[in-house]
Amino acid sequence: MSVYSSLGGDSSSLWTFILFSALLVWTPVQVIPTSRDGTGSLSRSPEVFISQLGEVVVIGSNLPIIAAPGDDVILPCHLAPMFDVQGLTVEWSKPDLKPDPSDRLSRVEYVHLYRDRKEVPDMKMASYFRRTELFMDDMKHGNISLKILNVSEEDNGRYRCFIPKLQSRVKAAVVELVVGEKICFGDVCGSKLKFLLTIYDSYVFFVSFRPKLRENLIDRDTTASQKRPNSRS
Ligand SMILES: *[C@@H]1O[C@H](CO)[C@@H](O)[C@H](O)[C@H]1NC(C)=O
Ligand SMILES: *[C@@H]1O[C@H](CO)[C@@H](O)[C@H](O)[C@H]1NC(C)=O
């Protein structure tokens, strides 16, 4: 009853909402980044911005990457306009991580360090050992996205991709990773937060289309009630 009234006390909208949510559960959860505004322009807007800036810049993601424990994730980061970074140093780090006070040298440790056209594993945080990779073939196109395998909640937080030698005012970008609880529907498992966001997005989507849907439903209702007496006789 409380769900019913919070949805506006309109049974047709309640049922459409339930139906819509159910449909979205079966649709792969990837719809989130584009469904916010329906056009995906959110992810494209930085490009528009940088073309006005007139130099190569590093772009991360303004939406967090959401995953469940055990997932493999890609933290997106790229240069625009396209720029070959194969010969440059690429650093991935966690900017919010405090240096270990027991380590007297308090060295900077990386999640992933690429230098002289290869990974440098000895300057890497132990917890990311053998779990990160760059897309080497795509680096000539300026793609410095980082893949992290088998994430856990300890991987939560902000990540920074940084090209120290880039001749630009924007040499770094930040991407946030959110690893949360897992939820399963039969064999299909995924991040619970991602699922809830999908439901939320579908609700927002539904509310913005509600007047139209309701019109259609009322149309169908009247047609159905007109038919009913016929089918009984
Ligand atoms: C970078 O490469 C990854 C892996 O192939 C891909 O998922 C991502 O979309 C690429 N990013 C860009 C900006 O091309
Ligand atoms: C994934 O990580 C967990 C710990 O976070 C570990 O117990 C498990 O063995 C790892 N799985 C694989 C396939 O490496």
mmCIF file of C-alpha atoms and ligand atoms in Angstrom:
data_model
loop_
_atom_site.group_PDB
_atom_site.id
_atom_site.type_symbol
_atom_site.label_atom_id
_atom_site.label_comp_id
_atom_site.label_asym_id
_atom_site.label_seq_id
_atom_site.Cartn_x
_atom_site.Cartn_y
_atom_site.Cartn_z
ATOM 1 C CA MET A 1 0.000 0.000 0.000
ATOM 2 C CA SER A 2 2.842 2.406 0.800
ATOM 3 C CA VAL A 3 4.544 1.688 -2.534
ATOM 4 C CA TYR A 4 1.212 2.193 -4.208
ATOM 5 C CA SER A 5 0.625 5.602 -2.681
ATOM 6 C CA SER A 6 4.219 6.788 -3.123
ATOM 7 C CA LEU A 7 3.804 6.225 -6.835
ATOM 8 C CA GLY A 8 0.962 8.657 -6.945
ATOM 9 C CA GLY A 9 -1.991 6.375 -6.217
ATOM 10 C CA ASP A 10 -2.573 5.538 -9.839
ATOM 11 C CA SER A 11 -2.753 1.809 -10.445
ATOM 12 C CA SER A 12 -1.956 1.983 -14.139
ATOM 13 C CA SER A 13 1.274 3.825 -13.441
ATOM 14 C CA LEU A 14 2.177 1.354 -10.709
ATOM 15 C CA TRP A 15 1.782 -1.598 -13.047
ATOM 16 C CA THR A 16 3.638 0.064 -15.874
ATOM 17 C CA PHE A 17 6.444 0.854 -13.475
ATOM 18 C CA ILE A 18 6.654 -2.773 -12.300
ATOM 19 C CA LEU A 19 6.540 -4.038 -15.876
ATOM 20 C CA PHE A 20 9.180 -1.574 -16.964
ATOM 21 C CA SER A 21 11.452 -2.464 -14.053
ATOM 22 C CA ALA A 22 11.049 -6.152 -14.801
ATOM 23 C CA LEU A 23 11.955 -5.582 -18.443
ATOM 24 C CA LEU A 24 15.069 -3.683 -17.447
ATOM 25 C CA VAL A 25 16.216 -6.447 -15.129
ATOM 26 C CA TRP A 26 16.435 -8.681 -18.178
ATOM 27 C CA THR A 27 18.201 -6.095 -20.253
ATOM 28 C CA PRO A 28 21.974 -6.037 -19.761
ATOM 29 C CA VAL A 29 22.799 -3.478 -17.114
ATOM 30 C CA GLN A 30 25.093 -1.536 -19.470
ATOM 31 C CA VAL A 31 22.338 0.997 -20.186
ATOM 32 C CA ILE A 32 23.281 3.164 -17.203
ATOM 33 C CA PRO A 33 25.877 5.554 -18.646
ATOM 34 C CA THR A 34 23.733 6.566 -21.605
ATOM 35 C CA SER A 35 20.279 6.463 -20.044
ATOM 36 C CA ARG A 36 20.868 9.486 -17.808
ATOM 37 C CA ASP A 37 19.969 11.812 -20.608
ATOM 38 C CA GLY A 38 19.029 9.271 -23.230
ATOM 39 C CA THR A 39 21.528 10.479 -25.805
ATOM 40 C CA GLY A 40 24.900 9.678 -24.272
ATOM 41 C CA SER A 41 25.920 13.286 -24.702
ATOM 42 C CA LEU A 42 27.215 13.249 -21.131
ATOM 43 C CA SER A 43 30.190 11.115 -22.157
ATOM 44 C CA ARG A 44 30.779 13.110 -25.338
ATOM 45 C CA SER A 45 30.674 16.591 -23.845
ATOM 46 C CA PRO A 46 34.364 16.726 -22.759
ATOM 47 C CA GLU A 47 35.360 16.291 -26.426
ATOM 48 C CA VAL A 48 33.336 19.331 -27.370
ATOM 49 C CA PHE A 49 35.009 21.240 -24.580
ATOM 50 C CA ILE A 50 38.558 20.267 -25.574
ATOM 51 C CA SER A 51 38.138 21.060 -29.224
ATOM 52 C CA GLN A 52 37.685 24.635 -28.052
ATOM 53 C CA LEU A 53 40.804 24.376 -25.904
ATOM 54 C CA GLY A 54 42.932 23.523 -28.935
ATOM 55 C CA GLU A 55 45.350 21.082 -27.286
ATOM 56 C CA VAL A 56 45.571 17.387 -26.463
ATOM 57 C CA VAL A 57 43.999 16.652 -23.079
ATOM 58 C CA VAL A 58 43.491 13.624 -20.841
ATOM 59 C CA ILE A 59 39.875 12.599 -20.276
ATOM 60 C CA GLY A 60 38.611 10.186 -17.635
ATOM 61 C CA SER A 61 34.995 9.558 -16.765
ATOM 62 C CA ASN A 62 32.580 11.773 -14.888
ATOM 63 C CA LEU A 63 30.428 8.739 -14.033
ATOM 64 C CA PRO A 64 31.822 6.261 -11.505
ATOM 65 C CA ILE A 65 32.619 2.749 -12.658
ATOM 66 C CA ILE A 66 30.381 0.394 -10.689
ATOM 67 C CA ALA A 67 31.258 -3.251 -10.200
ATOM 68 C CA ALA A 68 30.709 -6.267 -7.968
ATOM 69 C CA PRO A 69 33.512 -8.173 -6.178
ATOM 70 C CA GLY A 70 35.200 -10.562 -8.596
ATOM 71 C CA ASP A 71 34.416 -8.494 -11.706
ATOM 72 C CA ASP A 72 37.017 -7.345 -14.210
ATOM 73 C CA VAL A 73 36.675 -3.622 -14.840
ATOM 74 C CA ILE A 74 37.994 -1.065 -17.312
ATOM 75 C CA LEU A 75 38.769 2.397 -15.949
ATOM 76 C CA PRO A 76 38.345 4.620 -19.001
ATOM 77 C CA CYS A 77 40.945 7.235 -19.803
ATOM 78 C CA HIS A 78 42.005 8.601 -23.153
ATOM 79 C CA LEU A 79 43.583 11.509 -24.939
ATOM 80 C CA ALA A 80 41.666 13.744 -27.254
ATOM 81 C CA PRO A 81 42.192 14.612 -30.005
ATOM 82 C CA MET A 82 43.797 11.242 -30.748
ATOM 83 C CA PHE A 83 47.457 11.186 -29.752
ATOM 84 C CA ASP A 84 50.078 8.412 -29.847
ATOM 85 C CA VAL A 85 51.302 7.808 -26.277
ATOM 86 C CA GLN A 86 53.335 4.645 -26.880
ATOM 87 C CA GLY A 87 56.616 6.490 -26.306
ATOM 88 C CA LEU A 88 55.458 8.377 -23.219
ATOM 89 C CA THR A 89 55.253 7.470 -19.537
ATOM 90 C CA VAL A 90 51.753 6.641 -18.297
ATOM 91 C CA GLU A 91 51.055 6.518 -14.574
ATOM 92 C CA TRP A 92 47.965 5.119 -12.891
ATOM 93 C CA SER A 93 47.781 5.800 -9.166
ATOM 94 C CA LYS A 94 45.356 6.265 -6.294
ATOM 95 C CA PRO A 95 45.655 9.948 -5.357
ATOM 96 C CA ASP A 96 43.833 9.568 -2.029
ATOM 97 C CA LEU A 97 46.124 6.868 -0.721
ATOM 98 C CA LYS A 98 48.426 8.098 2.056
ATOM 99 C CA PRO A 99 52.019 6.849 1.895
ATOM 100 C CA ASP A 100 52.698 4.032 4.320
ATOM 101 C CA PRO A 101 54.272 5.676 7.462
ATOM 102 C CA SER A 102 56.254 2.500 8.203
ATOM 103 C CA ASP A 103 57.970 2.881 4.827
ATOM 104 C CA ARG A 104 60.710 5.410 5.626
ATOM 105 C CA LEU A 105 61.418 6.213 1.994
ATOM 106 C CA SER A 106 57.666 6.747 1.509
ATOM 107 C CA ARG A 107 58.023 5.929 -2.159
ATOM 108 C CA VAL A 108 55.256 6.751 -4.595
ATOM 109 C CA GLU A 109 53.612 3.515 -5.528
ATOM 110 C CA TYR A 110 51.598 2.985 -8.639
ATOM 111 C CA VAL A 111 48.614 0.944 -9.539
ATOM 112 C CA HIS A 112 50.228 0.636 -12.961
ATOM 113 C CA LEU A 113 53.336 2.252 -14.412
ATOM 114 C CA TYR A 114 54.183 2.209 -18.134
ATOM 115 C CA ARG A 115 57.583 3.510 -19.164
ATOM 116 C CA ASP A 116 59.918 2.835 -22.133
ATOM 117 C CA ARG A 117 57.101 1.023 -23.947
ATOM 118 C CA LYS A 118 56.530 -1.569 -21.226
ATOM 119 C CA GLU A 119 55.099 -2.073 -17.768
ATOM 120 C CA VAL A 120 57.411 -1.384 -14.815
ATOM 121 C CA PRO A 121 56.116 -3.816 -12.182
ATOM 122 C CA ASP A 122 58.636 -3.107 -9.406
ATOM 123 C CA MET A 123 57.139 0.300 -8.552
ATOM 124 C CA LYS A 124 53.701 -1.101 -8.174
ATOM 125 C CA MET A 125 51.482 -1.594 -5.137
ATOM 126 C CA ALA A 126 51.571 -5.256 -4.143
ATOM 127 C CA SER A 127 47.789 -5.606 -4.118
ATOM 128 C CA TYR A 128 47.656 -4.845 -7.869
ATOM 129 C CA PHE A 129 50.409 -7.256 -8.818
ATOM 130 C CA ARG A 130 49.398 -9.271 -11.928
ATOM 131 C CA ARG A 131 45.950 -7.673 -11.856
ATOM 132 C CA THR A 132 46.312 -4.647 -14.132
ATOM 133 C CA GLU A 133 46.904 -4.149 -17.833
ATOM 134 C CA LEU A 134 46.828 -1.402 -20.435
ATOM 135 C CA PHE A 135 45.475 -1.906 -23.934
ATOM 136 C CA MET A 136 48.854 -1.791 -25.681
ATOM 137 C CA ASP A 137 47.436 -1.926 -29.228
ATOM 138 C CA ASP A 138 45.146 0.999 -28.553
ATOM 139 C CA MET A 139 47.761 3.264 -26.972
ATOM 140 C CA LYS A 140 48.791 4.641 -30.354
ATOM 141 C CA HIS A 141 45.249 6.021 -30.559
ATOM 142 C CA GLY A 142 45.573 7.667 -27.161
ATOM 143 C CA ASN A 143 43.635 5.052 -25.222
ATOM 144 C CA ILE A 144 45.224 4.613 -21.791
ATOM 145 C CA SER A 145 42.273 2.859 -20.132
ATOM 146 C CA LEU A 146 43.305 0.493 -17.355
ATOM 147 C CA LYS A 147 41.891 -2.983 -16.933
ATOM 148 C CA ILE A 148 41.783 -4.312 -13.360
ATOM 149 C CA LEU A 149 41.051 -7.987 -12.897
ATOM 150 C CA ASN A 150 39.055 -9.540 -10.053
ATOM 151 C CA VAL A 151 38.210 -6.370 -8.143
ATOM 152 C CA SER A 152 37.343 -6.363 -4.439
ATOM 153 C CA GLU A 153 36.067 -3.705 -2.066
ATOM 154 C CA GLU A 154 39.667 -2.794 -1.196
ATOM 155 C CA ASP A 155 40.012 -1.424 -4.740
ATOM 156 C CA ASN A 156 37.340 1.221 -4.099
ATOM 157 C CA GLY A 157 38.303 4.821 -4.576
ATOM 158 C CA ARG A 158 39.576 7.380 -7.024
ATOM 159 C CA TYR A 159 42.173 6.513 -9.642
ATOM 160 C CA ARG A 160 44.289 8.972 -11.553
ATOM 161 C CA CYS A 161 45.692 8.534 -15.041
ATOM 162 C CA PHE A 162 48.589 10.870 -15.643
ATOM 163 C CA ILE A 163 50.999 11.578 -18.517
ATOM 164 C CA PRO A 164 53.766 13.705 -16.950
ATOM 165 C CA LYS A 165 55.413 14.676 -20.233
ATOM 166 C CA LEU A 166 52.273 15.692 -22.107
ATOM 167 C CA GLN A 167 52.511 19.235 -23.459
ATOM 168 C CA SER A 168 49.153 20.323 -22.135
ATOM 169 C CA ARG A 169 47.387 22.023 -19.281
ATOM 170 C CA VAL A 170 45.361 18.847 -18.694
ATOM 171 C CA LYS A 171 47.806 15.979 -18.181
ATOM 172 C CA ALA A 172 45.709 13.944 -15.751
ATOM 173 C CA ALA A 173 42.173 12.750 -15.200
ATOM 174 C CA VAL A 174 40.353 10.956 -12.427
ATOM 175 C CA VAL A 175 38.056 7.933 -12.535
ATOM 176 C CA GLU A 176 36.188 6.598 -9.520
ATOM 177 C CA LEU A 177 35.678 2.898 -8.922
ATOM 178 C CA VAL A 178 32.826 1.708 -6.706
ATOM 179 C CA VAL A 179 32.898 -1.981 -5.826
ATOM 180 C CA GLY A 180 29.810 -2.949 -3.868
ATOM 181 C CA GLU A 181 27.554 -5.780 -2.905
ATOM 182 C CA LYS A 182 26.674 -8.459 -5.416
ATOM 183 C CA ILE A 183 23.124 -9.446 -6.299
ATOM 184 C CA CYS A 184 21.949 -12.475 -8.327
ATOM 185 C CA PHE A 185 18.819 -13.315 -10.294
ATOM 186 C CA GLY A 186 19.217 -17.010 -10.944
ATOM 187 C CA ASP A 187 22.496 -17.358 -12.817
ATOM 188 C CA VAL A 188 22.788 -13.700 -13.687
ATOM 189 C CA CYS A 189 24.829 -11.783 -11.130
ATOM 190 C CA GLY A 190 25.946 -8.197 -10.953
ATOM 191 C CA SER A 191 26.499 -5.192 -8.780
ATOM 192 C CA LYS A 192 23.554 -4.433 -6.505
ATOM 193 C CA LEU A 193 24.205 -0.690 -6.730
ATOM 194 C CA LYS A 194 24.221 -0.861 -10.528
ATOM 195 C CA PHE A 195 20.916 -2.719 -10.413
ATOM 196 C CA LEU A 196 19.337 -0.134 -8.108
ATOM 197 C CA LEU A 197 20.603 2.679 -10.326
ATOM 198 C CA THR A 198 19.023 0.981 -13.336
ATOM 199 C CA ILE A 199 15.697 0.776 -11.551
ATOM 200 C CA TYR A 200 16.030 4.398 -10.518
ATOM 201 C CA ASP A 201 16.912 5.472 -14.064
ATOM 202 C CA SER A 202 14.005 3.524 -15.514
ATOM 203 C CA TYR A 203 11.698 5.175 -13.020
ATOM 204 C CA VAL A 204 12.953 8.629 -13.980
ATOM 205 C CA PHE A 205 12.641 7.676 -17.645
ATOM 206 C CA PHE A 206 9.132 6.376 -17.016
ATOM 207 C CA VAL A 207 8.029 9.476 -15.121
ATOM 208 C CA SER A 208 9.147 11.720 -17.960
ATOM 209 C CA PHE A 209 7.096 9.663 -20.421
ATOM 210 C CA ARG A 210 4.177 9.103 -18.068
ATOM 211 C CA PRO A 211 1.598 11.398 -19.643
ATOM 212 C CA LYS A 212 1.984 9.608 -22.974
ATOM 213 C CA LEU A 213 1.950 6.124 -21.421
ATOM 214 C CA ARG A 214 -1.102 6.915 -19.378
ATOM 215 C CA GLU A 215 -2.930 8.133 -22.449
ATOM 216 C CA ASN A 216 -2.163 4.860 -24.198
ATOM 217 C CA LEU A 217 -3.195 2.817 -21.176
ATOM 218 C CA ILE A 218 -6.502 4.645 -20.815
ATOM 219 C CA ASP A 219 -7.103 4.097 -24.522
ATOM 220 C CA ARG A 220 -6.442 0.401 -24.113
ATOM 221 C CA ASP A 221 -8.599 0.209 -20.957
ATOM 222 C CA THR A 222 -11.598 1.721 -22.689
ATOM 223 C CA THR A 223 -11.171 -0.541 -25.709
ATOM 224 C CA ALA A 224 -10.897 -3.546 -23.401
ATOM 225 C CA SER A 225 -14.026 -2.635 -21.406
ATOM 226 C CA GLN A 226 -15.958 -2.091 -24.585
ATOM 227 C CA LYS A 227 -14.986 -5.525 -25.798
ATOM 228 C CA ARG A 228 -15.741 -7.324 -22.554
ATOM 229 C CA PRO A 229 -19.561 -7.375 -22.816
ATOM 230 C CA ASN A 230 -19.260 -8.803 -26.321
ATOM 231 C CA SER A 231 -17.014 -11.617 -25.217
ATOM 232 C CA ARG A 232 -19.434 -12.599 -22.452
ATOM 233 C CA SER A 233 -22.488 -12.780 -24.689
HETATM 234 C C1 LIG B 1 39.838 1.933 -24.930
HETATM 235 O O1 LIG B 1 39.972 0.540 -25.029
HETATM 236 C C2 LIG B 1 39.016 -0.189 -24.266
HETATM 237 C C3 LIG B 1 39.318 -1.656 -24.444
HETATM 238 O O2 LIG B 1 39.403 -2.043 -25.774
HETATM 239 C C4 LIG B 1 37.618 0.154 -24.733
HETATM 240 O O3 LIG B 1 36.670 -0.507 -23.941
HETATM 241 C C5 LIG B 1 37.399 1.654 -24.650
HETATM 242 O O4 LIG B 1 36.120 1.992 -25.167
HETATM 243 C C6 LIG B 1 38.482 2.392 -25.404
HETATM 244 N N1 LIG B 1 38.305 3.821 -25.209
HETATM 245 C C7 LIG B 1 38.283 4.673 -26.215
HETATM 246 C C8 LIG B 1 38.085 6.101 -25.842
HETATM 247 O O5 LIG B 1 38.405 4.326 -27.381
HETATM 248 C C1 LIG B 2 39.928 -12.885 -6.663
HETATM 249 O O1 LIG B 2 40.265 -12.187 -5.476
HETATM 250 C C2 LIG B 2 39.918 -12.844 -4.285
HETATM 251 C C3 LIG B 2 40.320 -11.947 -3.125
HETATM 252 O O2 LIG B 2 39.873 -10.652 -3.319
HETATM 253 C C4 LIG B 2 40.626 -14.200 -4.198
HETATM 254 O O3 LIG B 2 40.208 -14.879 -3.035
HETATM 255 C C5 LIG B 2 40.282 -15.024 -5.429
HETATM 256 O O4 LIG B 2 41.014 -16.224 -5.431
HETATM 257 C C6 LIG B 2 40.624 -14.240 -6.698
HETATM 258 N N1 LIG B 2 40.179 -14.980 -7.852
HETATM 259 C C7 LIG B 2 40.937 -15.159 -8.924
HETATM 260 C C8 LIG B 2 40.322 -15.908 -10.058
HETATM 261 O O5 LIG B 2 42.075 -14.762 -8.978
#
